JSON list of C-alpha atoms and ligand atoms in Angstrom, two decimals:
[
{"chain": "C", "resi": 1, "resn": "UNK", "atom": "CA", "xyz": [25.36, 172.43, 163.16]},
{"chain": "C", "resi": 2, "resn": "UNK", "atom": "CA", "xyz": [25.05, 170.30, 166.61]},
{"chain": "C", "resi": 3, "resn": "UNK", "atom": "CA", "xyz": [26.29, 166.69, 165.37]},
{"chain": "C", "resi": 4, "resn": "UNK", "atom": "CA", "xyz": [29.80, 169.03, 162.95]},
{"chain": "C", "resi": 5, "resn": "UNK", "atom": "CA", "xyz": [27.34, 167.89, 160.05]},
{"chain": "C", "resi": 6, "resn": "UNK", "atom": "CA", "xyz": [28.83, 167.90, 156.47]},
{"chain": "C", "resi": 7, "resn": "UNK", "atom": "CA", "xyz": [31.88, 165.33, 156.97]},
{"chain": "C", "resi": 8, "resn": "UNK", "atom": "CA", "xyz": [31.80, 161.61, 157.16]},
{"chain": "C", "resi": 9, "resn": "UNK", "atom": "CA", "xyz": [33.58, 159.24, 158.84]},
{"chain": "C", "resi": 10, "resn": "UNK", "atom": "CA", "xyz": [33.21, 155.90, 157.74]},
{"chain": "C", "resi": 11, "resn": "UNK", "atom": "CA", "xyz": [37.05, 154.05, 159.47]},
{"chain": "C", "resi": 12, "resn": "UNK", "atom": "CA", "xyz": [35.22, 152.61, 162.05]},
{"chain": "C", "resi": 13, "resn": "UNK", "atom": "CA", "xyz": [30.93, 151.09, 163.46]},
{"chain": "C", "resi": 14, "resn": "UNK", "atom": "CA", "xyz": [29.14, 153.00, 166.03]},
{"chain": "C", "resi": 15, "resn": "UNK", "atom": "CA", "xyz": [29.41, 150.37, 168.46]},
{"chain": "C", "resi": 16, "resn": "UNK", "atom": "CA", "xyz": [25.57, 150.53, 168.97]},
{"chain": "C", "resi": 17, "resn": "UNK", "atom": "CA", "xyz": [23.83, 151.41, 165.80]},
{"chain": "C", "resi": 18, "resn": "UNK", "atom": "CA", "xyz": [25.95, 149.31, 164.30]},
{"chain": "C", "resi": 19, "resn": "UNK", "atom": "CA", "xyz": [26.18, 152.31, 161.56]},
{"chain": "C", "resi": 20, "resn": "UNK", "atom": "CA", "xyz": [29.93, 151.95, 159.30]},
{"chain": "C", "resi": 21, "resn": "UNK", "atom": "CA", "xyz": [28.94, 155.33, 157.24]},
{"chain": "C", "resi": 22, "resn": "UNK", "atom": "CA", "xyz": [27.81, 158.60, 159.80]},
{"chain": "C", "resi": 23, "resn": "UNK", "atom": "CA", "xyz": [28.13, 161.91, 159.58]},
{"chain": "C", "resi": 24, "resn": "UNK", "atom": "CA", "xyz": [29.93, 164.08, 161.77]},
{"chain": "C", "resi": 25, "resn": "UNK", "atom": "CA", "xyz": [32.22, 163.24, 163.75]},
{"chain": "C", "resi": 26, "resn": "UNK", "atom": "CA", "xyz": [32.97, 159.61, 165.78]},
{"chain": "C", "resi": 27, "resn": "UNK", "atom": "CA", "xyz": [33.10, 159.62, 169.68]},
{"chain": "C", "resi": 28, "resn": "UNK", "atom": "CA", "xyz": [35.20, 156.69, 171.43]},
{"chain": "C", "resi": 29, "resn": "UNK", "atom": "CA", "xyz": [35.44, 155.81, 174.83]},
{"chain": "C", "resi": 30, "resn": "UNK", "atom": "CA", "xyz": [38.83, 156.71, 176.12]},
{"chain": "C", "resi": 31, "resn": "UNK", "atom": "CA", "xyz": [38.09, 153.90, 178.85]},
{"chain": "C", "resi": 32, "resn": "UNK", "atom": "CA", "xyz": [37.06, 150.82, 176.67]},
{"chain": "C", "resi": 33, "resn": "UNK", "atom": "CA", "xyz": [39.41, 149.59, 174.42]},
{"chain": "C", "resi": 34, "resn": "UNK", "atom": "CA", "xyz": [37.60, 150.78, 170.97]},
{"chain": "C", "resi": 35, "resn": "UNK", "atom": "CA", "xyz": [34.58, 151.62, 171.41]},
{"chain": "C", "resi": 36, "resn": "UNK", "atom": "CA", "xyz": [32.60, 154.18, 169.05]},
{"chain": "C", "resi": 37, "resn": "UNK", "atom": "CA", "xyz": [29.79, 155.88, 169.13]},
{"chain": "C", "resi": 38, "resn": "UNK", "atom": "CA", "xyz": [28.36, 157.46, 166.20]},
{"chain": "C", "resi": 39, "resn": "UNK", "atom": "CA", "xyz": [27.04, 161.74, 167.40]},
{"chain": "C", "resi": 40, "resn": "UNK", "atom": "CA", "xyz": [22.70, 159.88, 166.99]},
{"chain": "C", "resi": 41, "resn": "UNK", "atom": "CA", "xyz": [23.64, 157.39, 169.86]},
{"chain": "C", "resi": 42, "resn": "UNK", "atom": "CA", "xyz": [26.69, 159.45, 171.35]},
{"chain": "C", "resi": 43, "resn": "UNK", "atom": "CA", "xyz": [23.64, 161.98, 172.04]},
{"chain": "C", "resi": 44, "resn": "UNK", "atom": "CA", "xyz": [21.78, 159.29, 173.25]},
{"chain": "C", "resi": 45, "resn": "UNK", "atom": "CA", "xyz": [23.77, 158.85, 176.26]},
{"chain": "C", "resi": 46, "resn": "UNK", "atom": "CA", "xyz": [24.25, 155.22, 174.91]},
{"chain": "C", "resi": 47, "resn": "UNK", "atom": "CA", "xyz": [27.38, 153.80, 177.20]},
{"chain": "C", "resi": 48, "resn": "UNK", "atom": "CA", "xyz": [28.18, 154.65, 180.33]},
{"chain": "C", "resi": 49, "resn": "UNK", "atom": "CA", "xyz": [27.95, 158.17, 180.68]},
{"chain": "C", "resi": 50, "resn": "UNK", "atom": "CA", "xyz": [30.26, 158.18, 184.06]},
{"chain": "C", "resi": 51, "resn": "UNK", "atom": "CA", "xyz": [33.29, 157.21, 180.83]},
{"chain": "C", "resi": 52, "resn": "UNK", "atom": "CA", "xyz": [34.64, 160.17, 179.13]},
{"chain": "C", "resi": 53, "resn": "UNK", "atom": "CA", "xyz": [35.55, 160.26, 175.69]},
{"chain": "C", "resi": 54, "resn": "UNK", "atom": "CA", "xyz": [37.15, 161.74, 172.87]},
{"chain": "C", "resi": 55, "resn": "UNK", "atom": "CA", "xyz": [36.09, 163.29, 169.62]},
{"chain": "C", "resi": 56, "resn": "UNK", "atom": "CA", "xyz": [36.97, 162.62, 166.40]},
{"chain": "C", "resi": 57, "resn": "UNK", "atom": "CA", "xyz": [36.96, 164.82, 163.58]},
{"chain": "C", "resi": 58, "resn": "UNK", "atom": "CA", "xyz": [38.34, 163.26, 160.71]},
{"chain": "C", "resi": 59, "resn": "UNK", "atom": "CA", "xyz": [40.50, 160.11, 158.67]},
{"chain": "C", "resi": 60, "resn": "UNK", "atom": "CA", "xyz": [43.27, 162.38, 159.80]},
{"chain": "C", "resi": 61, "resn": "UNK", "atom": "CA", "xyz": [43.43, 161.69, 163.69]},
{"chain": "C", "resi": 62, "resn": "UNK", "atom": "CA", "xyz": [42.39, 165.41, 164.58]},
{"chain": "C", "resi": 63, "resn": "UNK", "atom": "CA", "xyz": [40.52, 164.97, 168.18]},
{"chain": "C", "resi": 64, "resn": "UNK", "atom": "CA", "xyz": [39.97, 167.05, 171.14]},
{"chain": "C", "resi": 65, "resn": "UNK", "atom": "CA", "xyz": [39.43, 164.85, 174.60]},
{"chain": "C", "resi": 66, "resn": "UNK", "atom": "CA", "xyz": [36.11, 165.76, 176.77]},
{"chain": "C", "resi": 67, "resn": "UNK", "atom": "CA", "xyz": [34.23, 165.19, 180.27]},
{"chain": "C", "resi": 68, "resn": "UNK", "atom": "CA", "xyz": [31.87, 162.57, 181.05]},
{"chain": "C", "resi": 69, "resn": "UNK", "atom": "CA", "xyz": [28.42, 162.57, 179.86]},
{"chain": "C", "resi": 70, "resn": "UNK", "atom": "CA", "xyz": [27.75, 162.18, 183.76]},
{"chain": "C", "resi": 71, "resn": "UNK", "atom": "CA", "xyz": [29.41, 165.89, 184.37]},
{"chain": "C", "resi": 72, "resn": "UNK", "atom": "CA", "xyz": [28.52, 168.07, 181.49]},
{"chain": "C", "resi": 73, "resn": "UNK", "atom": "CA", "xyz": [25.70, 170.36, 181.10]},
{"chain": "C", "resi": 74, "resn": "UNK", "atom": "CA", "xyz": [23.28, 168.98, 178.63]},
{"chain": "C", "resi": 75, "resn": "UNK", "atom": "CA", "xyz": [20.45, 171.46, 176.81]},
{"chain": "C", "resi": 76, "resn": "UNK", "atom": "CA", "xyz": [17.59, 170.15, 174.71]},
{"chain": "C", "resi": 77, "resn": "UNK", "atom": "CA", "xyz": [17.79, 170.53, 171.55]},
{"chain": "C", "resi": 78, "resn": "UNK", "atom": "CA", "xyz": [14.11, 171.79, 169.47]},
{"chain": "C", "resi": 79, "resn": "UNK", "atom": "CA", "xyz": [13.56, 173.49, 166.09]},
{"chain": "C", "resi": 80, "resn": "UNK", "atom": "CA", "xyz": [12.65, 171.79, 162.42]},
{"chain": "C", "resi": 81, "resn": "UNK", "atom": "CA", "xyz": [12.08, 168.27, 164.05]},
{"chain": "C", "resi": 82, "resn": "UNK", "atom": "CA", "xyz": [10.28, 165.66, 164.55]},
{"chain": "C", "resi": 83, "resn": "UNK", "atom": "CA", "xyz": [6.46, 166.57, 165.72]},
{"chain": "C", "resi": 84, "resn": "UNK", "atom": "CA", "xyz": [7.77, 170.66, 164.56]},
{"chain": "C", "resi": 85, "resn": "UNK", "atom": "CA", "xyz": [4.48, 172.37, 163.61]},
{"chain": "C", "resi": 86, "resn": "UNK", "atom": "CA", "xyz": [4.23, 174.02, 159.53]},
{"chain": "C", "resi": 87, "resn": "UNK", "atom": "CA", "xyz": [3.39, 176.19, 157.13]},
{"chain": "C", "resi": 88, "resn": "UNK", "atom": "CA", "xyz": [4.56, 177.48, 154.13]},
{"chain": "C", "resi": 89, "resn": "UNK", "atom": "CA", "xyz": [8.27, 179.04, 154.18]},
{"chain": "C", "resi": 90, "resn": "UNK", "atom": "CA", "xyz": [10.04, 182.32, 151.91]},
{"chain": "C", "resi": 91, "resn": "UNK", "atom": "CA", "xyz": [10.53, 179.36, 149.57]},
{"chain": "C", "resi": 92, "resn": "UNK", "atom": "CA", "xyz": [7.44, 177.75, 148.92]},
{"chain": "C", "resi": 93, "resn": "UNK", "atom": "CA", "xyz": [6.46, 176.53, 145.06]},
{"chain": "C", "resi": 94, "resn": "UNK", "atom": "CA", "xyz": [3.61, 174.09, 145.78]},
{"chain": "C", "resi": 95, "resn": "UNK", "atom": "CA", "xyz": [0.89, 176.60, 145.30]},
{"chain": "C", "resi": 96, "resn": "UNK", "atom": "CA", "xyz": [-1.72, 174.99, 147.07]},
{"chain": "C", "resi": 97, "resn": "UNK", "atom": "CA", "xyz": [0.00, 171.94, 147.95]},
{"chain": "C", "resi": 98, "resn": "UNK", "atom": "CA", "xyz": [-0.89, 172.45, 152.65]},
{"chain": "C", "resi": 99, "resn": "UNK", "atom": "CA", "xyz": [-4.27, 173.89, 151.72]},
{"chain": "C", "resi": 100, "resn": "UNK", "atom": "CA", "xyz": [-3.30, 177.12, 151.54]},
{"chain": "C", "resi": 101, "resn": "UNK", "atom": "CA", "xyz": [-1.47, 180.61, 152.75]},
{"chain": "C", "resi": 102, "resn": "UNK", "atom": "CA", "xyz": [-1.39, 179.92, 157.04]},
{"chain": "C", "resi": 103, "resn": "UNK", "atom": "CA", "xyz": [-3.19, 176.54, 156.66]},
{"chain": "C", "resi": 104, "resn": "UNK", "atom": "CA", "xyz": [-0.38, 173.85, 159.19]},
{"chain": "C", "resi": 105, "resn": "UNK", "atom": "CA", "xyz": [1.52, 170.65, 158.76]},
{"chain": "C", "resi": 106, "resn": "UNK", "atom": "CA", "xyz": [3.98, 168.51, 160.85]},
{"chain": "C", "resi": 107, "resn": "UNK", "atom": "CA", "xyz": [7.00, 167.83, 160.54]},
{"chain": "C", "resi": 108, "resn": "UNK", "atom": "CA", "xyz": [6.58, 163.41, 159.99]},
{"chain": "C", "resi": 109, "resn": "UNK", "atom": "CA", "xyz": [10.17, 162.42, 159.37]},
{"chain": "C", "resi": 110, "resn": "UNK", "atom": "CA", "xyz": [13.66, 164.61, 158.88]},
{"chain": "C", "resi": 111, "resn": "UNK", "atom": "CA", "xyz": [15.22, 163.28, 155.51]},
{"chain": "C", "resi": 112, "resn": "UNK", "atom": "CA", "xyz": [18.85, 162.39, 154.60]},
{"chain": "C", "resi": 113, "resn": "UNK", "atom": "CA", "xyz": [18.64, 163.86, 151.53]},
{"chain": "C", "resi": 114, "resn": "UNK", "atom": "CA", "xyz": [22.70, 163.76, 150.67]},
{"chain": "C", "resi": 115, "resn": "UNK", "atom": "CA", "xyz": [22.62, 160.59, 147.87]},
{"chain": "C", "resi": 116, "resn": "UNK", "atom": "CA", "xyz": [21.34, 163.96, 146.22]},
{"chain": "C", "resi": 117, "resn": "UNK", "atom": "CA", "xyz": [22.57, 166.87, 147.45]},
{"chain": "C", "resi": 118, "resn": "UNK", "atom": "CA", "xyz": [26.21, 165.43, 148.61]},
{"chain": "C", "resi": 119, "resn": "UNK", "atom": "CA", "xyz": [27.79, 166.08, 151.39]},
{"chain": "C", "resi": 120, "resn": "UNK", "atom": "CA", "xyz": [26.47, 168.74, 153.76]},
{"chain": "C", "resi": 121, "resn": "UNK", "atom": "CA", "xyz": [22.75, 168.16, 153.26]},
{"chain": "C", "resi": 122, "resn": "UNK", "atom": "CA", "xyz": [22.57, 165.39, 155.76]},
{"chain": "C", "resi": 123, "resn": "UNK", "atom": "CA", "xyz": [19.03, 166.05, 157.40]},
{"chain": "C", "resi": 124, "resn": "UNK", "atom": "CA", "xyz": [18.05, 168.84, 154.95]},
{"chain": "C", "resi": 125, "resn": "UNK", "atom": "CA", "xyz": [14.86, 167.26, 153.93]},
{"chain": "C", "resi": 126, "resn": "UNK", "atom": "CA", "xyz": [11.25, 166.99, 155.52]},
{"chain": "C", "resi": 127, "resn": "UNK", "atom": "CA", "xyz": [8.66, 165.46, 155.21]},
{"chain": "C", "resi": 128, "resn": "UNK", "atom": "CA", "xyz": [5.52, 167.04, 155.44]},
{"chain": "C", "resi": 129, "resn": "UNK", "atom": "CA", "xyz": [1.85, 165.57, 156.63]},
{"chain": "C", "resi": 130, "resn": "UNK", "atom": "CA", "xyz": [-0.47, 168.66, 155.66]},
{"chain": "C", "resi": 131, "resn": "UNK", "atom": "CA", "xyz": [-4.15, 169.12, 157.57]},
{"chain": "C", "resi": 132, "resn": "UNK", "atom": "CA", "xyz": [-5.66, 168.08, 153.73]},
{"chain": "C", "resi": 133, "resn": "UNK", "atom": "CA", "xyz": [-3.76, 165.05, 154.25]},
{"chain": "C", "resi": 134, "resn": "UNK", "atom": "CA", "xyz": [-1.20, 166.04, 151.19]},
{"chain": "C", "resi": 135, "resn": "UNK", "atom": "CA", "xyz": [1.70, 163.55, 152.63]},
{"chain": "C", "resi": 136, "resn": "UNK", "atom": "CA", "xyz": [5.62, 165.03, 150.68]},
{"chain": "C", "resi": 137, "resn": "UNK", "atom": "CA", "xyz": [8.84, 166.26, 150.96]},
{"chain": "C", "resi": 138, "resn": "UNK", "atom": "CA", "xyz": [9.92, 169.76, 151.49]},
{"chain": "C", "resi": 139, "resn": "UNK", "atom": "CA", "xyz": [13.42, 171.72, 151.35]},
{"chain": "C", "resi": 140, "resn": "UNK", "atom": "CA", "xyz": [14.54, 172.90, 154.69]},
{"chain": "C", "resi": 141, "resn": "UNK", "atom": "CA", "xyz": [17.67, 173.93, 154.34]},
{"chain": "C", "resi": 142, "resn": "UNK", "atom": "CA", "xyz": [18.75, 172.13, 150.84]},
{"chain": "C", "resi": 143, "resn": "UNK", "atom": "CA", "xyz": [20.60, 174.30, 149.36]},
{"chain": "C", "resi": 144, "resn": "UNK", "atom": "CA", "xyz": [20.28, 176.69, 150.95]},
{"chain": "C", "resi": 145, "resn": "UNK", "atom": "CA", "xyz": [16.22, 177.13, 150.56]},
{"chain": "C", "resi": 146, "resn": "UNK", "atom": "CA", "xyz": [13.32, 176.09, 152.66]},
{"chain": "C", "resi": 147, "resn": "UNK", "atom": "CA", "xyz": [10.57, 175.23, 151.52]},
{"chain": "C", "resi": 148, "resn": "UNK", "atom": "CA", "xyz": [8.50, 176.05, 155.34]},
{"chain": "C", "resi": 149, "resn": "UNK", "atom": "CA", "xyz": [8.98, 178.03, 158.35]},
{"chain": "C", "resi": 150, "resn": "UNK", "atom": "CA", "xyz": [8.65, 176.44, 161.71]},
{"chain": "C", "resi": 151, "resn": "UNK", "atom": "CA", "xyz": [5.76, 177.88, 164.47]},
{"chain": "C", "resi": 152, "resn": "UNK", "atom": "CA", "xyz": [6.03, 174.88, 167.01]},
{"chain": "C", "resi": 153, "resn": "UNK", "atom": "CA", "xyz": [9.18, 173.11, 167.21]},
{"chain": "C", "resi": 154, "resn": "UNK", "atom": "CA", "xyz": [9.61, 169.47, 167.75]},
{"chain": "C", "resi": 155, "resn": "UNK", "atom": "CA", "xyz": [11.83, 168.19, 170.33]},
{"chain": "C", "resi": 156, "resn": "UNK", "atom": "CA", "xyz": [15.35, 167.01, 169.31]},
{"chain": "C", "resi": 157, "resn": "UNK", "atom": "CA", "xyz": [16.58, 165.69, 172.29]},
{"chain": "C", "resi": 158, "resn": "UNK", "atom": "CA", "xyz": [19.52, 166.80, 173.82]},
{"chain": "C", "resi": 159, "resn": "UNK", "atom": "CA", "xyz": [23.60, 168.10, 172.83]},
{"chain": "C", "resi": 160, "resn": "UNK", "atom": "CA", "xyz": [26.69, 168.59, 175.39]},
{"chain": "C", "resi": 161, "resn": "UNK", "atom": "CA", "xyz": [27.06, 172.79, 174.40]},
{"chain": "C", "resi": 162, "resn": "UNK", "atom": "CA", "xyz": [31.12, 171.60, 175.63]},
{"chain": "C", "resi": 163, "resn": "UNK", "atom": "CA", "xyz": [31.45, 168.85, 173.82]},
{"chain": "C", "resi": 164, "resn": "UNK", "atom": "CA", "xyz": [31.03, 170.13, 170.09]},
{"chain": "C", "resi": 165, "resn": "UNK", "atom": "CA", "xyz": [33.36, 170.84, 168.06]},
{"chain": "C", "resi": 166, "resn": "UNK", "atom": "CA", "xyz": [35.88, 174.76, 168.29]},
{"chain": "C", "resi": 167, "resn": "UNK", "atom": "CA", "xyz": [36.24, 174.76, 164.68]},
{"chain": "C", "resi": 168, "resn": "UNK", "atom": "CA", "xyz": [38.64, 177.71, 164.70]},
{"chain": "C", "resi": 169, "resn": "UNK", "atom": "CA", "xyz": [40.64, 175.60, 167.09]},
{"chain": "C", "resi": 170, "resn": "UNK", "atom": "CA", "xyz": [43.16, 173.52, 166.26]},
{"chain": "C", "resi": 171, "resn": "UNK", "atom": "CA", "xyz": [43.58, 170.07, 166.87]},
{"chain": "C", "resi": 172, "resn": "UNK", "atom": "CA", "xyz": [46.13, 167.67, 166.94]},
{"chain": "C", "resi": 173, "resn": "UNK", "atom": "CA", "xyz": [46.37, 163.94, 167.69]},
{"chain": "C", "resi": 174, "resn": "UNK", "atom": "CA", "xyz": [47.25, 162.81, 171.14]},
{"chain": "C", "resi": 175, "resn": "UNK", "atom": "CA", "xyz": [50.00, 162.16, 172.17]},
{"chain": "C", "resi": 176, "resn": "UNK", "atom": "CA", "xyz": [51.79, 159.43, 173.44]},
{"chain": "C", "resi": 177, "resn": "UNK", "atom": "CA", "xyz": [52.95, 162.26, 176.43]},
{"chain": "C", "resi": 178, "resn": "UNK", "atom": "CA", "xyz": [56.05, 161.54, 178.01]},
{"chain": "C", "resi": 179, "resn": "UNK", "atom": "CA", "xyz": [54.99, 157.85, 177.56]},
{"chain": "C", "resi": 180, "resn": "UNK", "atom": "CA", "xyz": [57.18, 155.24, 175.36]},
{"chain": "C", "resi": 181, "resn": "UNK", "atom": "CA", "xyz": [57.67, 152.10, 173.75]},
{"chain": "C", "resi": 182, "resn": "UNK", "atom": "CA", "xyz": [59.19, 149.58, 176.60]},
{"chain": "C", "resi": 183, "resn": "UNK", "atom": "CA", "xyz": [56.92, 150.96, 179.60]},
{"chain": "C", "resi": 184, "resn": "UNK", "atom": "CA", "xyz": [55.35, 149.84, 182.09]},
{"chain": "C", "resi": 185, "resn": "UNK", "atom": "CA", "xyz": [51.65, 150.77, 182.60]},
{"chain": "C", "resi": 186, "resn": "UNK", "atom": "CA", "xyz": [48.57, 150.69, 184.30]},
{"chain": "C", "resi": 187, "resn": "UNK", "atom": "CA", "xyz": [44.67, 151.74, 183.41]},
{"chain": "C", "resi": 188, "resn": "UNK", "atom": "CA", "xyz": [42.33, 153.89, 184.81]},
{"chain": "C", "resi": 189, "resn": "UNK", "atom": "CA", "xyz": [38.96, 152.71, 184.04]},
{"chain": "C", "resi": 190, "resn": "UNK", "atom": "CA", "xyz": [35.54, 153.22, 185.49]},
{"chain": "C", "resi": 191, "resn": "UNK", "atom": "CA", "xyz": [34.04, 149.50, 185.73]},
{"chain": "C", "resi": 192, "resn": "UNK", "atom": "CA", "xyz": [30.61, 149.59, 182.72]},
{"chain": "C", "resi": 193, "resn": "UNK", "atom": "CA", "xyz": [27.67, 147.95, 182.95]},
{"chain": "C", "resi": 194, "resn": "UNK", "atom": "CA", "xyz": [29.20, 146.15, 179.81]},
{"chain": "C", "resi": 195, "resn": "UNK", "atom": "CA", "xyz": [27.68, 143.43, 178.77]},
{"chain": "C", "resi": 196, "resn": "UNK", "atom": "CA", "xyz": [29.98, 142.85, 175.87]},
{"chain": "C", "resi": 197, "resn": "UNK", "atom": "CA", "xyz": [31.99, 139.35, 176.72]},
{"chain": "C", "resi": 198, "resn": "UNK", "atom": "CA", "xyz": [35.31, 140.96, 174.34]},
{"chain": "C", "resi": 199, "resn": "UNK", "atom": "CA", "xyz": [34.76, 143.75, 175.25]},
{"chain": "C", "resi": 200, "resn": "UNK", "atom": "CA", "xyz": [35.10, 143.29, 179.39]},
{"chain": "C", "resi": 201, "resn": "UNK", "atom": "CA", "xyz": [37.90, 140.54, 178.82]},
{"chain": "C", "resi": 202, "resn": "UNK", "atom": "CA", "xyz": [40.55, 143.31, 177.44]},
{"chain": "C", "resi": 203, "resn": "UNK", "atom": "CA", "xyz": [38.65, 145.79, 180.32]},
{"chain": "C", "resi": 204, "resn": "UNK", "atom": "CA", "xyz": [39.57, 143.19, 182.72]},
{"chain": "C", "resi": 205, "resn": "UNK", "atom": "CA", "xyz": [44.04, 142.45, 181.65]},
{"chain": "C", "resi": 206, "resn": "UNK", "atom": "CA", "xyz": [43.49, 146.29, 181.06]},
{"chain": "C", "resi": 207, "resn": "UNK", "atom": "CA", "xyz": [42.36, 146.87, 184.80]},
{"chain": "C", "resi": 208, "resn": "UNK", "atom": "CA", "xyz": [44.15, 143.68, 186.59]},
{"chain": "C", "resi": 209, "resn": "UNK", "atom": "CA", "xyz": [47.33, 144.10, 184.76]},
{"chain": "C", "resi": 210, "resn": "UNK", "atom": "CA", "xyz": [50.62, 146.10, 184.25]},
{"chain": "C", "resi": 211, "resn": "UNK", "atom": "CA", "xyz": [51.17, 145.46, 180.59]},
{"chain": "C", "resi": 212, "resn": "UNK", "atom": "CA", "xyz": [53.89, 147.26, 179.18]},
{"chain": "C", "resi": 213, "resn": "UNK", "atom": "CA", "xyz": [54.26, 149.59, 176.01]},
{"chain": "C", "resi": 214, "resn": "UNK", "atom": "CA", "xyz": [55.13, 147.58, 172.52]},
{"chain": "C", "resi": 215, "resn": "UNK", "atom": "CA", "xyz": [54.74, 150.10, 169.94]},
{"chain": "C", "resi": 216, "resn": "UNK", "atom": "CA", "xyz": [53.26, 153.71, 169.73]},
{"chain": "C", "resi": 217, "resn": "UNK", "atom": "CA", "xyz": [51.08, 153.69, 167.18]},
{"chain": "C", "resi": 218, "resn": "UNK", "atom": "CA", "xyz": [50.59, 155.71, 164.42]},
{"chain": "C", "resi": 219, "resn": "UNK", "atom": "CA", "xyz": [47.07, 157.93, 165.57]},
{"chain": "C", "resi": 220, "resn": "UNK", "atom": "CA", "xyz": [48.74, 158.02, 168.98]},
{"chain": "C", "resi": 221, "resn": "UNK", "atom": "CA", "xyz": [47.49, 155.04, 170.56]},
{"chain": "C", "resi": 222, "resn": "UNK", "atom": "CA", "xyz": [49.59, 152.45, 172.44]},
{"chain": "C", "resi": 223, "resn": "UNK", "atom": "CA", "xyz": [49.39, 149.32, 171.38]},
{"chain": "C", "resi": 224, "resn": "UNK", "atom": "CA", "xyz": [50.30, 147.22, 174.96]},
{"chain": "C", "resi": 225, "resn": "UNK", "atom": "CA", "xyz": [50.79, 143.80, 176.14]},
{"chain": "C", "resi": 226, "resn": "UNK", "atom": "CA", "xyz": [49.40, 142.68, 178.21]},
{"chain": "C", "resi": 227, "resn": "UNK", "atom": "CA", "xyz": [49.93, 138.16, 180.81]},
{"chain": "C", "resi": 228, "resn": "UNK", "atom": "CA", "xyz": [48.75, 135.99, 178.03]},
{"chain": "C", "resi": 229, "resn": "UNK", "atom": "CA", "xyz": [50.62, 138.10, 175.34]},
{"chain": "C", "resi": 230, "resn": "UNK", "atom": "CA", "xyz": [47.02, 140.23, 174.49]},
{"chain": "C", "resi": 231, "resn": "UNK", "atom": "CA", "xyz": [47.59, 143.26, 172.60]},
{"chain": "C", "resi": 232, "resn": "UNK", "atom": "CA", "xyz": [45.13, 146.31, 173.83]},
{"chain": "C", "resi": 233, "resn": "UNK", "atom": "CA", "xyz": [45.03, 149.65, 172.25]},
{"chain": "C", "resi": 234, "resn": "UNK", "atom": "CA", "xyz": [45.32, 151.92, 174.79]},
{"chain": "C", "resi": 235, "resn": "UNK", "atom": "CA", "xyz": [44.46, 155.99, 174.65]},
{"chain": "C", "resi": 236, "resn": "UNK", "atom": "CA", "xyz": [47.91, 156.99, 176.27]},
{"chain": "C", "resi": 237, "resn": "UNK", "atom": "CA", "xyz": [45.21, 159.86, 178.63]},
{"chain": "C", "resi": 238, "resn": "UNK", "atom": "CA", "xyz": [43.52, 156.43, 180.33]},
{"chain": "C", "resi": 239, "resn": "UNK", "atom": "CA", "xyz": [47.40, 154.64, 180.67]},
{"chain": "C", "resi": 240, "resn": "UNK", "atom": "CA", "xyz": [49.38, 155.45, 184.05]},
{"chain": "C", "resi": 241, "resn": "UNK", "atom": "CA", "xyz": [52.58, 155.32, 183.64]},
{"chain": "C", "resi": 242, "resn": "UNK", "atom": "CA", "xyz": [54.76, 153.59, 186.09]},
{"chain": "C", "resi": 243, "resn": "UNK", "atom": "CA", "xyz": [58.11, 154.54, 187.66]},
{"chain": "C", "resi": 244, "resn": "UNK", "atom": "CA", "xyz": [60.12, 151.38, 187.48]},
{"chain": "C", "resi": 245, "resn": "UNK", "atom": "CA", "xyz": [63.96, 151.68, 187.72]},
{"chain": "C", "resi": 246, "resn": "UNK", "atom": "CA", "xyz": [66.71, 153.62, 189.67]},
{"chain": "C", "resi": 247, "resn": "UNK", "atom": "CA", "xyz": [64.78, 156.58, 191.31]},
{"chain": "C", "resi": 248, "resn": "UNK", "atom": "CA", "xyz": [67.73, 159.51, 191.59]},
{"chain": "C", "resi": 249, "resn": "UNK", "atom": "CA", "xyz": [67.77, 161.62, 194.93]},
{"chain": "C", "resi": 250, "resn": "UNK", "atom": "CA", "xyz": [68.77, 164.28, 195.45]},
{"chain": "C", "resi": 251, "resn": "UNK", "atom": "CA", "xyz": [69.94, 165.67, 198.56]},
{"chain": "C", "resi": 252, "resn": "UNK", "atom": "CA", "xyz": [70.51, 169.14, 199.15]},
{"chain": "R", "resi": 1, "resn": "LIG", "atom": "ZN1", "xyz": [25.20, 154.83, 166.74]},
{"chain": "R", "resi": 2, "resn": "LIG", "atom": "ZN1", "xyz": [33.59, 152.80, 178.44]}
]
């Protein structure tokens, strides 16, 4: 689905909601060192929208890069979300809990049902309040069953169509390109409103100084040494290799 549900990613913590076990993908800022967002926070436009992100698909390092959210198409999502109006649906087997055929209810919460159904059943159950005051849980895709049908959609926020993983397209771990150990690099970073002092310090280093690539990490990132012997993990996409040393000029 929209959030690439069905997989969980638990290697890093979301910087905003601090959740470690998040469903779907994780988003990593290309400009800020070790800055991660879960999809919910990413789509809610947390962090600087001018910063480009890498979408991390799984633990094996599969990922792809997307444009900055500020430069991307943003589309509202509506459907069986909070506030949606519903009536009984095709798989209804709950007698007159709803007060009778044609009675309407309102979705008051979308629930994570993965503990009961396992991966793939996140957000597959809705809590509905009916006109008669009944408040019950219903399947909304859980094990392929739909107890309620949406007659007036609720708002599910926004999404960026170009930022969705294209499942059939091969994605590869990032490549350090032509950068090798010992290269001198400079980072191109947008200044964001960063309230995290530790992060701001790392960014200051990356912005103001030339770093030396210490190690090419297995995940494709660079471990870069900065003045003061600080080591910072840098995404190669944010690094510019500085041409140093001897230049060979051809004369014709
Ligand atoms: Zn989050
Ligand atoms: Zn950032």
